[in-house]
Amino acid sequence: MNNDKVIYLDNNATTRVAPEVAEEMRPFFTELYGNPSSMHFFGGGVQKHLDSARRKVAELLGASAEEIIFTSCGTESDSTAIWSALRAYPDKKHIVTTKVEHPGVLNVCKFLEAQGYRVTSLPVDGEGRLNLEDLKIAITPDTALVSIMWANNETGVVFPVEEAARISHAKGALFHTDAVQAVGKIPINLKDTKIDMLSLSGHKLHAPKGIGVLYVKKGARFSPFMLGGHQERGRRAGTENVPYIIGLGKAAELALKNMEKENAYVKALRDRLQEGLVKAVRNVRVNGGGAERLPNTTNISFEYIEGESILIMLSEKGICASSGSACTSGSLEPSHVMLSMGVPQTYAHGSIRFSFSVYNTEEEVDAVIRELPAIIDRLRAISPFADGKPLFGMEACAPHKH
Ligand code: PLP
C-alpha cells in the first residue's frame, strides 16, 4: 500500500507529528545536545528551552510549571499516579476506578487487587456514561485514590471528572485522571479543580511517541516511581528526553492556539462520516452517540460481523481505523468498553472506531462512505450470523467481570 494514499482515521491510536513540532525538535538532536543538569553554559542553555516547554504544557492545562513532571509516556504517568497515591497513604487499601479505563490503569488495578488491595470499578450506562451517585457510594475512609479517565479512548465519551474530583476530595481520597485522550482535544483548566494528578501523552496531540506528562497539583502528596538522579525536582529520575520535551511544548502551544478552530473542523468531519454511514448501512449503532463526546471520535457497530474483518478490508483500500477487540485464545472478544456498555452481542463484535485529526479531509470521509457499505454487504453475505443463527462461540464472549 502506498503511504501517500493512506486515509488515516486512527488518530486516537497515535497522531502524525506536526511539521512545526518536528522542526522545533531538530536542533536538540545535533546542535543543542547538552545535558540540562550540567553546570556549564551549554547545558544551561538547554535548560532554558526545557523550562519554556514546561511553561507551554502548563498553559495548555491551566496549571503552573512546577506542577508538570515529564515522563516517558501516558502509561508511565498512570502507573506513577497510582503507586504514588498508595505510598502517600500507606494505611489505605482501596482504589476506585471505572470498568472502561485504558489498560494503563486497568491492569495496574488488577495487579494491585492480586496483591490484596480492594478495587471498585464503577459501571457505565448504555451510552458509556458514569453515574456520580455510584462514586459517592463507592468511596470509603479506606479509599486512597479515585482514578477516572477524562475521555474514553474507544468511544470518546467524556466523563465529569471535575465533579468527580470534588466528590473524591470531600471524602478524603486523592483524585487522578487519565486525560491522554482529552488533552489537546477539549479545553482543560486545572487551576480551580480538585484534580490532584493528570496523565497525558505527547503522541496523541501531534508530538512524538515516547513522551508524557504527569501533572501533580501543588501541595498534593506525591511519591516518585523512578528513583535515581534529582531531575524533575526529584520527582522523576532520569536524564530528560530533551528533544521530545521540546516537541511536546510546541505541540501544546499549537493545540492551545488552534483548539477551537480545529475542534469545529474535526467535528464536522466526524459528523459527516457518522451521518453518511448511518444513512448508507442498515443495522448500525453509534456507541456513546447520546453522550458528550470528544469532537474527533465516533464508534460505530455493524451488526452480525467481526470488526477485524471490516478493518482488514478497509486496510486493503488504504483506510486505517481501529476496533477495541482483543484476540484471545482464538476467539475474538468484544472490547471491555463495549461489554461494560451492554452493547448487544450481535453488535459488540462489529464495532469500529474512527478518530480524526486536523490532517483529515472531506474527500477522505467521502471515500470511506463510498467504500464501506460494499464491504459490509460482502461480509454480511458470508456471515454465518446474519440470517439469525446464534453467534458461534457466544459463551466465550460472556461479559468480563472486572
Ligand atoms: N490512556 C489512554 C486513555 C490511552 O488512550 C492511551 C494510549 O492509547 C494511554 C493511556 C497510553 O499512553 P501511551 O501510549 O503514551 O503509553
Short mmCIF file of C-alpha atoms and ligand atoms in Angstrom, two decimals:
data_model
loop_
_atom_site.label_atom_id
_atom_site.label_comp_id
_atom_site.label_asym_id
_atom_site.label_seq_id
_atom_site.Cartn_x
_atom_site.Cartn_y
_atom_site.Cartn_z
CA MET A 1 0.00 0.00 0.00
CA ASN A 2 1.33 3.42 -0.97
CA ASN A 3 1.68 5.52 2.20
CA ASP A 4 0.83 8.70 0.26
CA LYS A 5 -2.64 7.28 -0.33
CA VAL A 6 -3.35 6.39 3.28
CA ILE A 7 -6.62 7.58 4.78
CA TYR A 8 -5.65 7.71 8.41
CA LEU A 9 -8.69 7.70 10.69
CA ASP A 10 -6.95 6.23 13.73
CA ASN A 11 -5.81 9.37 15.50
CA ASN A 12 -6.77 8.10 18.96
CA ALA A 13 -4.12 5.39 18.46
CA THR A 14 -1.48 7.91 17.53
CA THR A 15 -1.10 11.11 15.52
CA ARG A 16 1.23 12.44 12.90
CA VAL A 17 3.99 14.63 14.36
CA ALA A 18 3.15 18.17 13.24
CA PRO A 19 5.80 19.56 10.86
CA GLU A 20 6.23 22.59 13.15
CA VAL A 21 6.88 20.21 16.05
CA ALA A 22 9.49 18.18 14.13
CA GLU A 23 11.20 21.41 13.08
CA GLU A 24 11.30 22.73 16.65
CA MET A 25 12.86 19.45 17.86
CA ARG A 26 15.55 19.12 15.19
CA PRO A 27 18.37 21.28 16.70
CA PHE A 28 18.09 19.45 20.01
CA PHE A 29 19.46 16.25 18.44
CA THR A 30 22.55 17.62 16.77
CA GLU A 31 23.33 21.14 17.98
CA LEU A 32 21.75 21.83 21.37
CA TYR A 33 22.55 18.41 22.82
CA GLY A 34 23.81 19.47 26.26
CA ASN A 35 22.51 17.87 29.43
CA PRO A 36 20.17 20.36 31.12
CA SER A 37 21.55 19.32 34.52
CA SER A 38 25.13 20.29 33.59
CA MET A 39 26.79 23.27 35.30
CA HIS A 40 28.27 24.70 32.09
CA PHE A 41 26.69 27.25 29.80
CA PHE A 42 25.99 24.61 27.14
CA GLY A 43 23.73 22.59 29.44
CA GLY A 44 22.25 25.72 30.99
CA GLY A 45 21.18 26.92 27.54
CA VAL A 46 19.22 23.71 27.03
CA GLN A 47 17.65 24.07 30.50
CA LYS A 48 16.11 27.38 29.41
CA HIS A 49 14.38 25.68 26.47
CA LEU A 50 13.20 22.90 28.77
CA ASP A 51 11.70 25.49 31.12
CA SER A 52 9.94 27.14 28.21
CA ALA A 53 8.44 23.81 27.04
CA ARG A 54 7.27 23.13 30.60
CA ARG A 55 5.52 26.51 30.70
CA LYS A 56 3.76 25.79 27.39
CA VAL A 57 2.46 22.43 28.64
CA ALA A 58 1.36 24.06 31.90
CA GLU A 59 -0.50 26.73 29.95
CA LEU A 60 -2.42 24.11 27.95
CA LEU A 61 -3.60 22.60 31.24
CA GLY A 62 -4.23 25.82 33.16
CA ALA A 63 -1.51 24.70 35.58
CA SER A 64 1.77 26.16 36.80
CA ALA A 65 5.15 24.99 35.50
CA GLU A 66 6.20 23.40 38.84
CA GLU A 67 3.19 21.09 38.59
CA ILE A 68 4.45 19.46 35.37
CA ILE A 69 6.60 16.29 35.54
CA PHE A 70 7.87 14.93 32.23
CA THR A 71 7.65 11.14 31.88
CA SER A 72 8.21 8.65 29.05
CA CYS A 73 4.53 8.09 28.15
CA GLY A 74 0.92 8.08 29.30
CA THR A 75 1.34 4.60 30.73
CA GLU A 76 4.24 5.68 32.96
CA SER A 77 2.19 8.65 34.16
CA ASP A 78 -0.76 6.40 35.03
CA SER A 79 1.43 3.92 36.92
CA THR A 80 3.24 6.72 38.75
CA ALA A 81 -0.02 8.32 39.85
CA ILE A 82 -1.50 5.10 41.22
CA TRP A 83 1.64 3.90 43.02
CA SER A 84 2.26 7.36 44.40
CA ALA A 85 -1.22 7.58 45.93
CA LEU A 86 -0.79 4.21 47.61
CA ARG A 87 2.59 5.16 49.03
CA ALA A 88 1.30 8.57 50.11
CA TYR A 89 -1.46 6.90 52.13
CA PRO A 90 0.07 3.56 53.17
CA ASP A 91 -2.77 2.73 55.58
CA LYS A 92 -5.43 2.96 52.88
CA LYS A 93 -6.05 -0.16 50.78
CA HIS A 94 -8.88 0.78 48.43
CA ILE A 95 -8.95 2.23 44.90
CA VAL A 96 -11.99 3.38 42.95
CA THR A 97 -11.82 3.39 39.16
CA THR A 98 -14.15 2.58 36.23
CA LYS A 99 -14.79 -0.51 34.14
CA VAL A 100 -13.82 1.29 30.95
CA GLU A 101 -10.31 2.59 31.74
CA HIS A 102 -7.38 2.07 29.41
CA PRO A 103 -5.17 -0.93 30.29
CA GLY A 104 -2.65 1.61 31.65
CA VAL A 105 -4.95 1.97 34.67
CA LEU A 106 -6.98 -1.24 34.42
CA ASN A 107 -4.03 -3.62 34.56
CA VAL A 108 -2.28 -1.79 37.41
CA CYS A 109 -5.51 -2.07 39.41
CA LYS A 110 -5.79 -5.77 38.52
CA PHE A 111 -2.22 -6.32 39.71
CA LEU A 112 -2.88 -4.45 42.94
CA GLU A 113 -6.04 -6.46 43.54
CA ALA A 114 -3.95 -9.62 43.36
CA GLN A 115 -1.64 -8.02 45.95
CA GLY A 116 -4.52 -7.61 48.40
CA TYR A 117 -5.84 -4.12 47.59
CA ARG A 118 -9.56 -3.68 47.13
CA VAL A 119 -10.63 -2.20 43.78
CA THR A 120 -14.11 -0.88 42.99
CA SER A 121 -14.74 -0.48 39.24
CA LEU A 122 -17.67 1.83 38.55
CA PRO A 123 -20.13 0.75 35.84
CA VAL A 124 -21.24 2.84 32.85
CA ASP A 125 -24.69 3.04 31.26
CA GLY A 126 -25.68 2.10 27.71
CA GLU A 127 -24.21 5.34 26.37
CA GLY A 128 -20.94 4.83 28.24
CA ARG A 129 -21.72 7.43 30.92
CA LEU A 130 -20.85 7.31 34.62
CA ASN A 131 -23.33 7.93 37.42
CA LEU A 132 -21.60 10.01 40.09
CA GLU A 133 -24.02 8.65 42.71
CA ASP A 134 -22.14 5.35 42.30
CA LEU A 135 -18.90 7.17 43.04
CA LYS A 136 -20.30 8.74 46.22
CA ILE A 137 -21.29 5.30 47.47
CA ALA A 138 -18.00 3.64 46.47
CA ILE A 139 -15.59 5.94 48.35
CA THR A 140 -14.87 4.90 51.94
CA PRO A 141 -12.37 6.17 54.54
CA ASP A 142 -10.08 3.38 53.25
CA THR A 143 -10.00 4.83 49.69
CA ALA A 144 -6.53 6.13 48.82
CA LEU A 145 -7.28 7.06 45.21
CA VAL A 146 -10.05 7.60 42.72
CA SER A 147 -8.81 7.24 39.11
CA ILE A 148 -11.29 8.15 36.37
CA MET A 149 -10.36 8.83 32.75
CA TRP A 150 -11.27 12.22 31.27
CA ALA A 151 -12.33 10.78 27.91
CA ASN A 152 -12.69 7.20 26.76
CA ASN A 153 -10.28 6.15 24.02
CA GLU A 154 -12.77 3.83 22.25
CA THR A 155 -15.97 5.88 22.28
CA GLY A 156 -14.72 9.40 23.02
CA VAL A 157 -17.28 9.67 25.85
CA VAL A 158 -16.24 12.46 28.24
CA PHE A 159 -16.56 11.93 31.99
CA PRO A 160 -17.40 14.70 34.52
CA VAL A 161 -14.00 14.48 36.18
CA GLU A 162 -14.08 17.93 37.78
CA GLU A 163 -17.22 17.00 39.75
CA ALA A 164 -15.80 13.52 40.45
CA ALA A 165 -12.65 15.16 41.87
CA ARG A 166 -14.76 17.40 44.15
CA ILE A 167 -16.66 14.37 45.45
CA SER A 168 -13.42 12.41 45.99
CA HIS A 169 -11.74 15.26 47.88
CA ALA A 170 -14.75 15.87 50.07
CA LYS A 171 -14.50 12.21 51.10
CA GLY A 172 -10.73 12.35 51.71
CA ALA A 173 -9.43 10.49 48.61
CA LEU A 174 -6.83 11.68 46.10
CA PHE A 175 -8.08 12.09 42.52
CA HIS A 176 -6.23 11.10 39.34
CA THR A 177 -7.46 11.37 35.77
CA ASP A 178 -6.07 9.65 32.69
CA ALA A 179 -6.55 12.55 30.30
CA VAL A 180 -4.47 11.04 27.49
CA GLN A 181 -7.37 11.29 25.02
CA ALA A 182 -8.67 14.63 26.27
CA VAL A 183 -5.61 16.89 26.35
CA GLY A 184 -5.32 18.96 23.20
CA LYS A 185 -8.84 17.95 22.12
CA ILE A 186 -11.04 19.72 24.67
CA PRO A 187 -10.35 22.78 26.86
CA ILE A 188 -8.82 21.92 30.23
CA ASN A 189 -8.24 24.33 33.09
CA LEU A 190 -6.97 22.61 36.21
CA LYS A 191 -6.47 25.75 38.25
CA ASP A 192 -9.74 25.74 40.18
CA THR A 193 -10.31 21.98 40.18
CA LYS A 194 -9.66 19.39 42.86
CA ILE A 195 -7.80 17.14 40.42
CA ASP A 196 -4.58 16.06 42.14
CA MET A 197 -2.94 14.21 39.24
CA LEU A 198 -3.44 14.06 35.48
CA SER A 199 -1.74 11.92 32.82
CA LEU A 200 -1.15 12.97 29.24
CA SER A 201 0.76 11.56 26.29
CA GLY A 202 2.52 13.53 23.56
CA HIS A 203 1.75 11.24 20.64
CA LYS A 204 -1.99 11.86 20.90
CA LEU A 205 -1.54 15.57 20.17
CA HIS A 206 0.96 15.65 17.31
CA ALA A 207 4.13 15.32 19.41
CA PRO A 208 6.25 12.14 19.13
CA LYS A 209 5.64 8.78 20.78
CA GLY A 210 7.59 8.26 23.99
CA ILE A 211 6.95 11.49 25.88
CA GLY A 212 4.33 12.03 28.56
CA VAL A 213 3.47 14.24 31.49
CA LEU A 214 2.17 13.69 34.96
CA TYR A 215 0.59 16.83 36.42
CA VAL A 216 0.74 16.87 40.21
CA LYS A 217 -1.15 19.62 41.96
CA LYS A 218 0.91 21.85 44.21
CA GLY A 219 0.57 20.54 47.76
CA ALA A 220 -0.71 17.08 46.78
CA ARG A 221 1.17 14.24 48.45
CA PHE A 222 3.49 12.62 45.91
CA SER A 223 5.98 9.78 45.99
CA PRO A 224 8.21 9.17 42.92
CA PHE A 225 8.01 5.98 40.85
CA MET A 226 11.53 6.14 39.41
CA LEU A 227 14.38 6.77 41.84
CA GLY A 228 17.85 7.99 40.89
CA GLY A 229 19.03 11.47 39.93
CA HIS A 230 17.43 14.72 41.00
CA GLN A 231 15.76 15.52 37.66
CA GLU A 232 12.22 16.93 37.64
CA ARG A 233 12.79 18.25 41.19
CA GLY A 234 13.45 14.75 42.42
CA ARG A 235 10.04 13.55 41.25
CA ARG A 236 11.13 11.56 38.17
CA ALA A 237 14.74 10.44 37.92
CA GLY A 238 16.47 10.03 34.57
CA THR A 239 18.02 12.49 32.12
CA GLU A 240 15.24 14.42 30.43
CA ASN A 241 14.31 13.46 26.86
CA VAL A 242 15.05 16.99 25.73
CA PRO A 243 14.12 16.88 22.01
CA TYR A 244 10.80 15.19 22.77
CA ILE A 245 10.01 17.58 25.60
CA ILE A 246 10.68 20.48 23.23
CA GLY A 247 8.36 18.82 20.71
CA LEU A 248 5.62 18.38 23.30
CA GLY A 249 5.99 22.04 24.29
CA LYS A 250 5.45 23.09 20.68
CA ALA A 251 2.51 20.69 20.26
CA ALA A 252 0.92 22.12 23.42
CA GLU A 253 1.37 25.66 22.14
CA LEU A 254 -0.25 24.75 18.80
CA ALA A 255 -3.11 22.87 20.47
CA LEU A 256 -3.94 25.83 22.70
CA LYS A 257 -3.77 28.31 19.84
CA ASN A 258 -5.81 26.27 17.35
CA MET A 259 -8.15 24.19 19.52
CA GLU A 260 -11.41 25.99 18.84
CA LYS A 261 -10.91 26.12 15.08
CA GLU A 262 -9.61 22.55 14.85
CA ASN A 263 -12.41 21.16 17.01
CA ALA A 264 -15.05 22.63 14.75
CA TYR A 265 -13.20 21.19 11.74
CA VAL A 266 -12.76 17.62 13.04
CA LYS A 267 -16.27 17.54 14.50
CA ALA A 268 -17.73 18.41 11.10
CA LEU A 269 -15.72 15.56 9.51
CA ARG A 270 -16.72 13.14 12.26
CA ASP A 271 -20.40 14.03 11.95
CA ARG A 272 -20.26 13.79 8.15
CA LEU A 273 -18.86 10.26 8.35
CA GLN A 274 -21.25 9.18 11.08
CA GLU A 275 -24.32 10.51 9.30
CA GLY A 276 -23.15 9.15 5.95
CA LEU A 277 -22.64 5.64 7.30
CA VAL A 278 -25.82 5.55 9.34
CA LYS A 279 -27.70 6.53 6.18
CA ALA A 280 -25.90 4.10 3.87
CA VAL A 281 -25.79 0.95 6.01
CA ARG A 282 -28.61 -0.97 7.73
CA ASN A 283 -28.32 -2.27 11.29
CA VAL A 284 -25.70 0.10 12.66
CA ARG A 285 -25.45 1.85 16.02
CA VAL A 286 -23.29 4.71 17.20
CA ASN A 287 -21.86 3.65 20.55
CA GLY A 288 -21.95 6.54 23.00
CA GLY A 289 -23.67 8.74 20.42
CA GLY A 290 -26.09 10.05 23.05
CA ALA A 291 -23.33 11.14 25.44
CA GLU A 292 -20.99 14.12 25.48
CA ARG A 293 -18.05 13.01 23.31
CA LEU A 294 -14.68 14.17 22.04
CA PRO A 295 -15.27 16.04 18.79
CA ASN A 296 -12.91 13.77 16.83
CA THR A 297 -14.22 10.31 17.74
CA THR A 298 -17.05 8.06 16.65
CA ASN A 299 -17.52 4.38 17.42
CA ILE A 300 -19.91 2.58 15.09
CA SER A 301 -21.10 -1.01 15.36
CA PHE A 302 -22.15 -3.03 12.32
CA GLU A 303 -24.44 -5.88 13.29
CA TYR A 304 -23.54 -9.53 12.58
CA ILE A 305 -19.91 -9.03 11.54
CA GLU A 306 -16.48 -9.03 13.15
CA GLY A 307 -14.79 -5.65 13.43
CA GLU A 308 -11.48 -7.26 12.49
CA SER A 309 -12.83 -8.38 9.11
CA ILE A 310 -14.00 -4.84 8.41
CA LEU A 311 -10.62 -3.42 9.43
CA ILE A 312 -8.73 -5.80 7.15
CA MET A 313 -10.90 -4.95 4.16
CA LEU A 314 -10.69 -1.23 4.91
CA SER A 315 -6.93 -1.55 5.22
CA GLU A 316 -6.79 -3.13 1.74
CA LYS A 317 -8.36 0.12 0.50
CA GLY A 318 -5.77 2.20 2.38
CA ILE A 319 -8.22 3.18 5.13
CA CYS A 320 -6.95 2.93 8.72
CA ALA A 321 -9.39 2.64 11.62
CA SER A 322 -9.47 0.56 14.76
CA SER A 323 -11.53 -1.86 16.82
CA GLY A 324 -11.30 -2.47 20.53
CA SER A 325 -11.42 -6.23 20.34
CA ALA A 326 -8.65 -8.40 21.67
CA CYS A 327 -7.89 -11.73 20.06
CA THR A 328 -7.56 -14.17 22.92
CA SER A 329 -7.19 -17.93 22.62
CA GLY A 330 -8.55 -18.00 19.12
CA SER A 331 -11.86 -16.28 19.90
CA LEU A 332 -12.38 -12.62 19.19
CA GLU A 333 -13.75 -10.96 22.28
CA PRO A 334 -15.57 -7.65 22.11
CA SER A 335 -13.77 -4.88 23.95
CA HIS A 336 -14.29 -4.42 27.69
CA VAL A 337 -15.76 -0.99 26.88
CA MET A 338 -18.48 -2.42 24.61
CA LEU A 339 -19.25 -5.16 27.15
CA SER A 340 -19.44 -2.65 30.02
CA MET A 341 -21.88 -0.55 28.00
CA GLY A 342 -24.05 -3.60 27.45
CA VAL A 343 -23.84 -3.30 23.67
CA PRO A 344 -25.79 -6.33 22.32
CA GLN A 345 -23.51 -9.24 21.38
CA THR A 346 -24.58 -9.12 17.73
CA TYR A 347 -23.29 -5.53 17.58
CA ALA A 348 -20.43 -5.63 20.11
CA HIS A 349 -18.19 -7.73 17.83
CA GLY A 350 -18.52 -5.35 14.92
CA SER A 351 -17.51 -2.06 16.49
CA ILE A 352 -15.14 0.25 14.63
CA ARG A 353 -13.57 3.43 15.95
CA PHE A 354 -12.91 6.27 13.55
CA SER A 355 -10.83 9.08 15.05
CA PHE A 356 -9.93 12.27 13.20
CA SER A 357 -7.26 14.92 13.22
CA VAL A 358 -6.84 18.25 11.52
CA TYR A 359 -4.89 16.48 8.74
CA ASN A 360 -8.04 14.67 7.52
CA THR A 361 -10.24 15.96 4.72
CA GLU A 362 -13.82 15.77 3.47
CA GLU A 363 -12.61 13.81 0.44
CA GLU A 364 -11.27 11.13 2.77
CA VAL A 365 -14.57 10.94 4.62
CA ASP A 366 -16.46 10.61 1.34
CA ALA A 367 -14.12 7.83 0.22
CA VAL A 368 -14.98 5.85 3.37
CA ILE A 369 -18.71 6.45 2.86
CA ARG A 370 -18.26 5.14 -0.70
CA GLU A 371 -16.20 2.05 0.18
CA LEU A 372 -17.56 0.83 3.48
CA PRO A 373 -21.18 -0.09 2.59
CA ALA A 374 -19.96 -2.54 -0.07
CA ILE A 375 -17.54 -4.09 2.43
CA ILE A 376 -20.35 -4.54 4.95
CA ASP A 377 -22.59 -6.11 2.28
CA ARG A 378 -19.86 -8.57 1.29
CA LEU A 379 -19.14 -9.55 4.87
CA ARG A 380 -22.82 -9.94 5.73
CA ALA A 381 -23.31 -12.12 2.66
CA ILE A 382 -20.77 -14.61 4.05
CA SER A 383 -21.60 -14.09 7.72
CA PRO A 384 -22.91 -17.24 9.44
CA PHE A 385 -24.74 -14.93 11.88
CA ALA A 386 -26.60 -12.60 9.57
CA ASP A 387 -29.52 -14.95 8.95
CA GLY A 388 -30.44 -15.00 12.62
CA LYS A 389 -28.45 -18.11 13.60
CA PRO A 390 -26.87 -17.83 17.05
CA LEU A 391 -23.36 -16.40 17.22
CA PHE A 392 -20.78 -19.16 17.27
CA GLY A 393 -18.67 -19.03 20.43
CA MET A 394 -21.04 -16.69 22.28
CA GLU A 395 -20.20 -18.37 25.59
CA ALA A 396 -16.56 -17.44 25.10
CA CYS A 397 -17.63 -13.80 24.86
CA ALA A 398 -19.51 -13.54 28.14
CA PRO A 399 -19.02 -10.13 29.78
CA HIS A 400 -15.84 -9.60 31.78
CA LYS A 401 -16.26 -9.36 35.50
CA HIS A 402 -13.89 -6.52 36.42
N1 PLP B 1 -4.56 6.14 28.43
C1 PLP B 1 -5.37 6.25 27.36
C2 PLP B 1 -6.79 6.67 27.56
C3 PLP B 1 -4.89 5.97 26.09
O1 PLP B 1 -5.71 6.06 25.03
C4 PLP B 1 -3.53 5.58 25.93
C5 PLP B 1 -3.00 5.23 24.61
O2 PLP B 1 -3.70 4.76 23.74
C6 PLP B 1 -2.72 5.50 27.08
C7 PLP B 1 -3.27 5.79 28.31
C8 PLP B 1 -1.29 5.10 27.00
O3 PLP B 1 -0.47 6.15 26.53
P1 PLP B 1 0.99 5.81 25.98
O4 PLP B 1 0.83 5.16 24.66
O5 PLP B 1 1.68 7.14 25.88
O6 PLP B 1 1.64 4.94 26.99
#
